[in-house]
Amino acid sequence: MDSAKLILQGKEYELPIIVGSEGEIGIDISKLRAQSGAITLDPGYGNTGSCLSSITFIDGEKGILQYRGYPIEELARGARFVEVCHLLIYGHLPSENELTQFRDQLIHHSMIHEDMKKLFEGYPPTVHPMAVLSSMISSMSAYYPNSGNGEDVDLNIIRLLAKAKTFAAFSYKKSIGQPYVYPRNDLSYPGDFIHMMFAVPAEPYEVPPVLEDALNLLLILHADHEQNCSTSTVRMVGSSQANLFASMAGGVNALWGALHGGANQKVIQMLQMIYDDNEDYKKYIELAKDKSSDFKLMGFGHRVYKNFDPRALILKESSDKVLEQLGVDDPLLEIGRNLERIALEDEYFIERKLYPNVDFYSGIIYRAMGLPTNMFTVMFALGRLPGWIAHWKEMSEDPHGRIYRPRQIYTGETKRSLKPIHMR
Ligand code: CMC
């Protein structure tokens, strides 16, 4: 099979077939408009491939997720986040030397320019940390202006990865009115973040290994997910040759929404609501099914996964372990488990293949770790950065790359003439 046929208004068009390395089939319609005048229509892009990519493979029916060929289960069990960053961005797991060098560079660049600290001061204490994160990443263009696709690109990638966790932790410290804690050279990437979040200057603080390991796992599970809303946004922004930092700030903002990364914060708010409402599961299940309400079961459903989200399975298991190790007895975990069980037995959810996604259990773990709810989506963004960078790099290096520019079917007024107001 090397082509597909389309019959349009009695005329036949032959369309080439592209087969991916895992056997996925795509019909190449890139010349269709030039040949026939017609475009394809696919609102929400559920059926549209926007690029060829060699970064991440997902089989939503089988619940498979692989970064550069490595199954997520193996990476979750045996890799460190920094190795996964290298894998996604540069295509291979680092050698020992590469890892040392990569780590050293991340440590070396983790401080932020002292002037940037003043930017934090301008925000009210109630600011959502996602607003701060996207602004700080965008502002990096001001401090590192050669952030296009030139020779500085690798250095800017390091700067971005290294400083993002400092921005995130500083935004938290600012919101609670505590002094900033500077990055430390002797800690791992997740360990340093936890230290900047929870240590207080002049007081001893040891990063608990259980927090460091839990964060390492969460960051790995979020590191990439092919052409999701935020990653496609990064590629879209970058396709105009906008610089690395501008493209990444676009990704942070796209991630913020409740249907995407913002869902982890909404899950906890929903579980809390059910808890406060005497665990009236039936009421909320019925509300979620009622199309006239705008209530959905947050953390449920996925565009791609139709049987299970492998990341959610891993997190469900580890949430028990982490809570036990931390000695946290969180009633919301029990609410989450009950809600999952009830929803999975309900015809509405079975028919539509709606299962818990990665955001369902991640919030419970973040909460047990002591992170405030409005930081959850920031944690998602920190994890997703290497994926966004890998896609931005792949897109920028593609010699056949074109600016992203979808078409539309216009449904507005047909041509009419202006009647100036004084003539009416
Ligand atoms: N609660 C109730 N009904 C739902 C839900 C839900 N969470 N999710 C989907 N449905 C229904 C939807 O109303 C539709 O019903 P019908 O066929 O009767 O019209 C059907 O299931 C198919 O859903 P869809 O809206 O076509 O699905 P989508 O692929 O456009 O949206 C989604 C995917 C994740 C945005 C959606 O499932 C959702 O809003 N979930 C809640 C938010 C959430 O948890 N988001 C995190 C996603 S995972 C992390 C990430 O990658 O961002």
Coordinates of C-alpha atoms and ligand atoms in Angstrom, one line a residue:
M1 CA 0.0 0.0 0.0
D2 CA 1.7 3.2 -1.1
S3 CA -1.2 5.5 -1.9
A4 CA -4.8 6.3 -1.1
K5 CA -7.5 7.4 -3.6
L6 CA -9.9 10.2 -3.1
I7 CA -12.8 10.8 -5.4
L8 CA -14.0 14.4 -5.2
Q9 CA -16.7 15.7 -7.5
G10 CA -16.2 12.8 -9.8
K11 CA -12.4 13.3 -10.1
E12 CA -9.9 10.9 -8.7
Y13 CA -6.8 12.0 -6.7
E14 CA -4.0 9.8 -5.6
L15 CA -2.6 10.6 -2.2
P16 CA 0.7 9.2 -1.0
I17 CA 0.8 7.1 2.2
I18 CA 3.4 7.7 4.9
V19 CA 4.1 4.8 7.3
G20 CA 5.8 5.5 10.6
S21 CA 8.5 3.3 12.2
E22 CA 5.8 1.8 14.5
G23 CA 3.5 1.1 11.5
E24 CA 1.2 4.2 11.9
I25 CA -0.4 5.1 8.6
G26 CA -0.8 8.7 7.4
I27 CA -2.4 9.9 4.2
D28 CA -0.3 12.8 2.9
I29 CA -2.7 15.5 1.8
S30 CA -0.2 18.3 1.6
K31 CA -0.7 18.8 -2.1
L32 CA -4.5 18.3 -2.0
R33 CA -5.5 21.9 -2.2
A34 CA -3.1 22.7 -5.0
Q35 CA -4.5 19.8 -7.0
S36 CA -8.2 20.0 -6.2
G37 CA -8.9 23.3 -4.5
A38 CA -10.3 21.4 -1.4
I39 CA -8.9 21.3 2.1
T40 CA -9.6 18.7 4.9
L41 CA -11.5 19.8 7.9
D42 CA -10.7 18.4 11.4
P43 CA -11.7 20.7 14.3
G44 CA -9.5 20.0 17.3
Y45 CA -7.0 18.2 15.0
G46 CA -8.0 14.8 16.4
N47 CA -7.2 13.2 13.0
T48 CA -4.5 15.4 11.7
G49 CA -0.7 14.7 11.8
S50 CA 1.1 18.1 11.8
C51 CA 4.6 16.8 11.4
L52 CA 6.9 13.8 11.2
S53 CA 8.6 13.3 14.6
S54 CA 11.1 10.9 16.0
I55 CA 10.8 11.9 19.7
T56 CA 7.8 10.1 21.3
F57 CA 5.5 7.3 20.3
I58 CA 2.1 6.7 21.7
D59 CA -0.4 4.0 21.0
G60 CA -3.5 5.2 22.7
E61 CA -5.4 1.9 22.3
K62 CA -2.7 -0.2 23.8
G63 CA -1.6 2.3 26.4
I64 CA 1.9 2.5 25.1
L65 CA 4.2 5.5 25.6
Q66 CA 7.8 5.5 24.5
Y67 CA 10.4 8.3 24.6
R68 CA 12.9 7.7 21.8
G69 CA 12.0 4.1 21.8
Y70 CA 12.3 3.5 25.6
P71 CA 9.0 2.4 27.3
I72 CA 7.8 4.9 30.0
E73 CA 7.7 2.1 32.5
E74 CA 11.4 1.4 32.2
L75 CA 12.4 5.0 32.3
A76 CA 10.1 5.6 35.4
R77 CA 11.8 2.7 37.1
G78 CA 15.4 3.2 36.2
A79 CA 16.3 6.7 34.9
R80 CA 17.0 10.1 36.4
F81 CA 15.1 13.2 35.1
V82 CA 18.3 14.8 33.8
E83 CA 19.1 11.7 31.7
V84 CA 15.6 11.8 30.2
C85 CA 16.1 15.5 29.3
H86 CA 19.2 14.5 27.4
L87 CA 17.5 11.6 25.8
L88 CA 14.6 13.7 24.6
I89 CA 16.6 16.7 23.4
Y90 CA 19.6 14.9 21.9
G91 CA 18.1 11.6 20.9
H92 CA 20.2 9.3 23.1
L93 CA 20.8 8.5 26.7
P94 CA 24.0 10.3 27.8
S95 CA 27.3 8.4 28.2
E96 CA 28.9 8.9 31.6
N97 CA 31.0 11.7 30.3
E98 CA 28.0 13.4 28.6
L99 CA 25.9 13.1 31.8
T100 CA 28.6 14.6 33.9
Q101 CA 29.0 17.5 31.5
F102 CA 25.3 18.0 31.1
R103 CA 24.7 18.0 34.8
D104 CA 27.6 20.4 35.5
Q105 CA 26.2 22.8 33.0
L106 CA 22.7 22.6 34.5
I107 CA 24.2 23.4 37.9
H108 CA 26.4 26.2 36.6
H109 CA 23.5 28.0 35.0
S110 CA 20.8 27.5 37.7
M111 CA 21.3 31.0 39.2
I112 CA 19.2 33.7 37.7
H113 CA 20.5 37.2 36.8
E114 CA 20.1 39.3 40.0
D115 CA 18.2 41.9 38.1
M116 CA 15.6 39.4 37.3
K117 CA 14.7 39.1 41.0
K118 CA 13.3 42.6 40.7
L119 CA 10.7 41.3 38.2
F120 CA 9.3 39.0 40.9
E121 CA 8.7 42.1 43.1
G122 CA 6.2 43.6 40.7
Y123 CA 3.7 40.9 41.1
P124 CA 0.9 40.8 43.8
P125 CA 1.3 38.0 46.3
T126 CA -1.9 36.4 44.9
V127 CA -0.4 35.9 41.4
H128 CA -0.7 32.5 39.9
P129 CA 2.8 31.0 39.6
M130 CA 2.1 30.0 36.0
A131 CA 1.8 33.7 35.1
V132 CA 5.2 34.3 36.7
L133 CA 6.8 31.3 35.0
S134 CA 5.7 32.2 31.5
S135 CA 6.7 35.8 32.0
M136 CA 10.2 34.9 33.4
I137 CA 10.8 32.5 30.6
S138 CA 9.7 35.1 28.1
S139 CA 11.9 37.7 29.8
M140 CA 15.0 35.5 29.3
S141 CA 15.0 36.8 25.7
A142 CA 16.0 40.2 27.2
Y143 CA 18.9 38.7 29.1
Y144 CA 20.1 36.3 26.5
P145 CA 19.2 38.1 23.2
N146 CA 21.0 35.6 20.9
S147 CA 18.3 33.1 21.6
G148 CA 17.5 32.2 18.0
N149 CA 18.7 29.2 16.2
G150 CA 22.4 30.2 16.1
E151 CA 25.4 28.7 17.8
D152 CA 24.1 29.7 21.3
V153 CA 21.1 27.3 21.0
D154 CA 22.6 24.5 23.2
L155 CA 23.7 27.0 25.8
N156 CA 20.3 28.6 25.8
I157 CA 18.6 25.2 26.2
I158 CA 20.8 24.6 29.3
R159 CA 20.0 28.0 30.6
L160 CA 16.3 27.4 30.2
L161 CA 16.2 24.0 31.9
A162 CA 18.5 25.2 34.7
K163 CA 16.7 28.4 35.5
A164 CA 13.1 27.3 35.1
K165 CA 13.2 25.5 38.5
T166 CA 14.7 28.6 40.1
F167 CA 11.9 30.7 38.6
A168 CA 9.3 28.2 39.9
A169 CA 10.7 28.0 43.4
F170 CA 11.2 31.8 43.6
S171 CA 7.6 32.4 42.6
Y172 CA 6.5 30.2 45.5
K173 CA 8.8 32.0 48.0
K174 CA 7.6 35.3 46.8
S175 CA 3.9 34.2 47.2
I176 CA 4.5 33.3 50.8
G177 CA 6.7 36.2 51.6
Q178 CA 9.8 34.2 52.5
P179 CA 13.3 35.1 51.3
Y180 CA 14.5 33.3 48.2
V181 CA 16.7 30.2 48.6
Y182 CA 19.5 30.1 46.0
P183 CA 20.2 27.0 44.0
R184 CA 22.8 24.6 45.3
N185 CA 25.6 22.9 43.3
D186 CA 25.6 19.6 45.3
L187 CA 22.0 18.6 44.7
S188 CA 20.2 16.7 42.0
Y189 CA 17.8 18.6 39.7
P190 CA 14.7 17.5 41.7
G191 CA 16.5 17.7 45.0
D192 CA 17.6 21.3 44.3
F193 CA 14.1 22.3 43.5
I194 CA 12.8 20.9 46.7
H195 CA 15.5 22.6 48.6
M196 CA 14.7 26.0 47.1
M197 CA 11.1 25.4 47.8
F198 CA 11.2 24.2 51.4
A199 CA 14.5 25.4 52.9
V200 CA 14.7 28.6 54.9
P201 CA 17.9 30.6 54.8
A202 CA 20.2 30.0 57.8
E203 CA 18.2 26.9 58.9
P204 CA 19.5 23.4 58.2
Y205 CA 17.3 21.5 55.7
E206 CA 18.0 18.0 54.3
V207 CA 16.1 17.1 51.2
P208 CA 14.0 14.0 52.1
P209 CA 14.9 11.2 49.6
V210 CA 11.3 10.2 49.3
L211 CA 10.4 13.7 48.0
E212 CA 13.4 13.7 45.6
D213 CA 12.5 10.3 44.2
A214 CA 8.8 11.2 43.9
L215 CA 9.6 14.4 42.0
N216 CA 12.1 12.6 39.8
L217 CA 9.3 10.2 38.8
L218 CA 6.7 12.9 38.3
L219 CA 9.0 14.9 36.1
I220 CA 9.9 11.9 34.0
L221 CA 6.2 10.9 33.5
H222 CA 5.5 14.5 32.3
A223 CA 8.6 14.9 30.1
D224 CA 6.9 14.5 26.7
H225 CA 3.7 13.5 25.1
E226 CA 4.1 14.2 21.4
Q227 CA 1.7 16.7 19.7
N228 CA -0.5 17.7 22.7
C229 CA -1.9 21.3 22.9
S230 CA 1.2 22.9 24.5
T231 CA 3.8 21.1 22.4
S232 CA 1.9 21.9 19.3
T233 CA 1.8 25.5 20.5
V234 CA 5.5 25.5 21.0
R235 CA 6.0 24.2 17.4
M236 CA 3.4 26.7 16.1
V237 CA 5.1 29.7 17.7
G238 CA 8.6 28.4 16.8
S239 CA 7.6 27.8 13.2
S240 CA 7.6 31.6 12.7
Q241 CA 11.3 31.6 13.9
A242 CA 10.3 33.1 17.2
N243 CA 13.1 32.5 19.6
L244 CA 13.5 29.5 22.0
F245 CA 12.3 31.5 25.1
A246 CA 9.3 33.0 23.3
S247 CA 8.2 29.6 22.0
M248 CA 8.5 28.0 25.5
A249 CA 6.5 30.8 27.1
G250 CA 3.8 30.0 24.6
G251 CA 3.9 26.4 25.8
V252 CA 3.6 27.3 29.4
N253 CA 0.5 29.4 28.7
A254 CA -1.1 26.7 26.6
L255 CA -0.5 24.2 29.4
W256 CA -2.2 26.4 32.0
G257 CA -5.7 25.7 30.8
A258 CA -8.0 23.4 32.8
L259 CA -8.4 20.8 30.0
H260 CA -4.6 20.4 29.7
G261 CA -2.0 20.8 32.5
G262 CA -4.3 22.9 34.6
A263 CA -6.4 19.8 35.2
N264 CA -4.1 18.6 38.1
Q265 CA -5.1 21.7 40.2
K266 CA -8.8 21.2 39.3
V267 CA -8.7 17.5 40.3
I268 CA -7.8 18.4 43.9
Q269 CA -10.4 21.2 44.0
M270 CA -13.0 18.7 42.7
L271 CA -12.0 16.0 45.3
Q272 CA -12.1 18.6 48.0
M273 CA -15.6 19.7 46.8
I274 CA -16.8 16.1 47.0
Y275 CA -15.3 15.7 50.4
D276 CA -17.0 18.9 51.7
D277 CA -20.3 17.7 50.2
N278 CA -20.4 14.6 52.4
E279 CA -18.9 12.4 49.6
D280 CA -22.0 12.7 47.5
Y281 CA -20.4 10.8 44.5
K282 CA -23.7 10.2 42.7
K283 CA -24.4 14.0 42.5
Y284 CA -21.0 14.7 40.9
I285 CA -21.1 11.7 38.5
E286 CA -24.6 12.8 37.4
L287 CA -23.4 16.4 37.0
A288 CA -20.4 15.2 34.8
K289 CA -22.9 13.3 32.6
D290 CA -25.3 16.2 32.3
K291 CA -24.4 18.1 29.1
S292 CA -26.2 21.2 30.3
S293 CA -23.8 21.6 33.2
D294 CA -20.2 22.7 32.6
F295 CA -18.9 20.2 35.2
K296 CA -16.6 17.4 34.0
L297 CA -14.8 14.8 36.0
M298 CA -11.4 16.5 36.0
G299 CA -8.5 14.1 35.5
F300 CA -10.7 11.8 33.4
G301 CA -10.6 11.2 29.7
H302 CA -7.9 11.7 27.1
R303 CA -7.8 12.5 23.4
V304 CA -5.4 9.7 22.7
Y305 CA -5.6 7.1 25.5
K306 CA -8.7 5.0 25.1
N307 CA -8.1 2.1 27.5
F308 CA -5.7 3.4 30.1
D309 CA -3.1 6.1 30.5
P310 CA 0.1 4.3 31.4
R311 CA 1.4 7.3 33.4
A312 CA -1.8 7.2 35.5
L313 CA -1.2 3.5 36.3
I314 CA 2.4 4.2 37.4
L315 CA 1.2 7.1 39.6
K316 CA -1.6 5.2 41.1
E317 CA 0.8 2.6 42.4
S318 CA 3.4 5.1 43.6
S319 CA 0.8 7.4 45.3
D320 CA 0.2 4.6 47.9
K321 CA 3.9 4.2 48.4
V322 CA 4.7 7.9 48.7
L323 CA 1.9 8.6 51.1
E324 CA 2.9 5.7 53.3
Q325 CA 6.5 6.8 53.3
L326 CA 5.6 10.3 54.1
G327 CA 3.2 9.2 56.8
V328 CA 0.4 11.2 55.1
D329 CA -3.2 10.0 55.5
D330 CA -5.0 12.0 53.0
P331 CA -8.8 11.5 52.8
L332 CA -8.7 12.9 49.3
L333 CA -6.8 9.8 48.1
E334 CA -9.7 7.7 49.3
I335 CA -12.2 10.0 47.6
G336 CA -10.1 9.7 44.4
R337 CA -10.1 5.9 44.6
N338 CA -13.9 5.8 45.2
L339 CA -14.7 8.2 42.4
E340 CA -12.5 6.2 40.0
R341 CA -14.2 2.9 40.9
I342 CA -17.7 4.4 40.6
A343 CA -17.0 6.1 37.3
L344 CA -15.4 3.0 35.8
E345 CA -18.6 1.0 36.6
D346 CA -20.8 3.7 35.0
E347 CA -22.1 3.1 31.5
Y348 CA -21.5 6.7 30.4
F349 CA -17.8 6.4 31.2
I350 CA -17.4 2.9 29.9
E351 CA -19.1 3.8 26.5
R352 CA -16.9 6.8 26.0
K353 CA -13.7 5.0 27.2
L354 CA -13.0 7.6 29.9
Y355 CA -10.3 6.6 32.3
P356 CA -8.2 8.5 34.9
N357 CA -5.4 10.4 33.2
V358 CA -2.0 11.5 34.5
D359 CA -3.5 14.5 36.3
F360 CA -5.8 12.4 38.4
Y361 CA -3.2 11.0 40.8
S362 CA -0.3 13.5 40.3
G363 CA -2.2 16.1 42.4
I364 CA -2.5 13.8 45.3
I365 CA 1.2 13.1 45.3
Y366 CA 2.1 16.8 45.0
R367 CA -0.2 17.5 47.9
A368 CA 1.4 14.9 50.0
M369 CA 4.7 16.4 49.2
G370 CA 3.6 19.7 50.7
L371 CA 3.3 21.6 47.4
P372 CA 0.5 24.2 47.3
T373 CA -2.3 23.4 44.8
N374 CA -1.5 26.4 42.6
M375 CA 2.0 25.1 42.0
F376 CA 0.8 21.8 40.5
T377 CA 0.6 23.0 36.9
V378 CA 4.1 24.6 37.3
M379 CA 5.4 21.1 38.2
F380 CA 3.8 19.8 35.0
A381 CA 5.5 22.6 33.1
L382 CA 9.0 21.9 34.6
G383 CA 8.6 18.2 33.6
R384 CA 7.3 19.1 30.1
L385 CA 10.2 21.5 29.3
P386 CA 12.6 18.9 27.8
G387 CA 9.8 17.7 25.6
W388 CA 8.9 21.2 24.4
I389 CA 12.6 21.9 23.8
A390 CA 13.1 18.6 21.9
H391 CA 10.1 19.5 19.6
W392 CA 11.3 23.0 19.1
K393 CA 14.7 21.8 18.2
E394 CA 13.4 19.1 15.8
M395 CA 11.1 21.6 14.1
S396 CA 13.8 24.3 13.8
E397 CA 16.3 21.8 12.3
D398 CA 13.9 20.4 9.8
P399 CA 15.2 21.6 6.4
H400 CA 11.7 21.1 4.9
G401 CA 10.0 23.0 7.8
R402 CA 7.4 25.6 7.0
I403 CA 5.6 28.1 9.1
Y404 CA 2.5 26.5 10.7
R405 CA -0.6 28.0 9.0
P406 CA -3.8 25.9 9.0
R407 CA -6.7 26.7 6.7
Q408 CA -10.3 27.2 7.5
I409 CA -13.7 26.9 5.9
Y410 CA -15.2 30.4 6.1
T411 CA -18.9 30.5 7.2
G412 CA -19.4 34.2 7.7
E413 CA -21.2 36.8 5.6
T414 CA -20.6 36.7 1.9
K415 CA -19.3 39.9 0.2
R416 CA -21.4 43.0 1.0
S417 CA -20.8 46.7 0.5
L418 CA -20.0 49.3 3.2
K419 CA -22.7 51.9 3.8
P420 CA -21.1 54.8 5.6
I421 CA -23.0 55.8 8.7
H422 CA -24.0 59.3 7.5
M423 CA -25.7 57.7 4.4
R424 CA -27.9 55.3 6.5
Ligands
CMC1 N1 -16.1 14.1 32.2 C1 -17.3 13.9 31.6 N2 -17.5 13.7 30.3 C2 -16.3 13.7 29.6 C3 -15.1 13.9 30.1 C4 -15.0 14.1 31.5 N3 -13.8 14.4 32.1 N4 -14.1 13.8 29.2 C5 -14.8 13.6 28.0 N5 -16.1 13.5 28.3 C6 -17.2 13.2 27.3 C7 -17.5 14.3 26.3 O1 -18.5 15.2 26.8 C8 -17.9 13.6 25.1 O2 -19.2 13.1 25.3 P1 -20.3 13.0 24.1 O3 -19.7 12.0 23.1 O4 -21.6 12.6 24.7 O5 -20.3 14.4 23.4 C9 -17.0 12.3 25.1 O6 -16.7 12.1 26.5 C10 -15.8 12.4 24.3 O7 -15.0 13.5 24.8 P2 -14.3 14.7 24.0 O8 -14.7 16.0 24.6 O9 -14.6 14.5 22.5 O10 -12.8 14.4 24.2 P3 -11.6 15.3 23.8 O11 -10.6 14.3 23.2 O12 -12.0 16.4 22.9 O13 -11.1 15.9 25.2 C11 -10.1 15.9 27.3 C12 -10.1 15.2 25.9 C13 -8.9 15.4 28.1 C14 -9.9 17.5 27.1 C15 -11.4 15.7 28.1 O14 -11.6 14.3 28.3 C16 -11.5 16.4 29.4 O15 -12.0 17.6 29.3 N6 -11.1 15.9 30.5 C17 -11.1 16.6 31.8 C18 -9.9 17.5 31.8 C19 -8.6 16.7 32.0 O16 -8.5 15.8 32.9 N7 -7.5 17.1 31.3 C20 -6.2 16.5 31.4 C21 -5.8 15.7 30.2 S1 -4.4 14.6 30.5 C22 -3.1 15.7 30.7 C23 -2.7 16.4 29.5 O17 -2.1 15.9 28.6 O18 -3.0 17.6 29.5

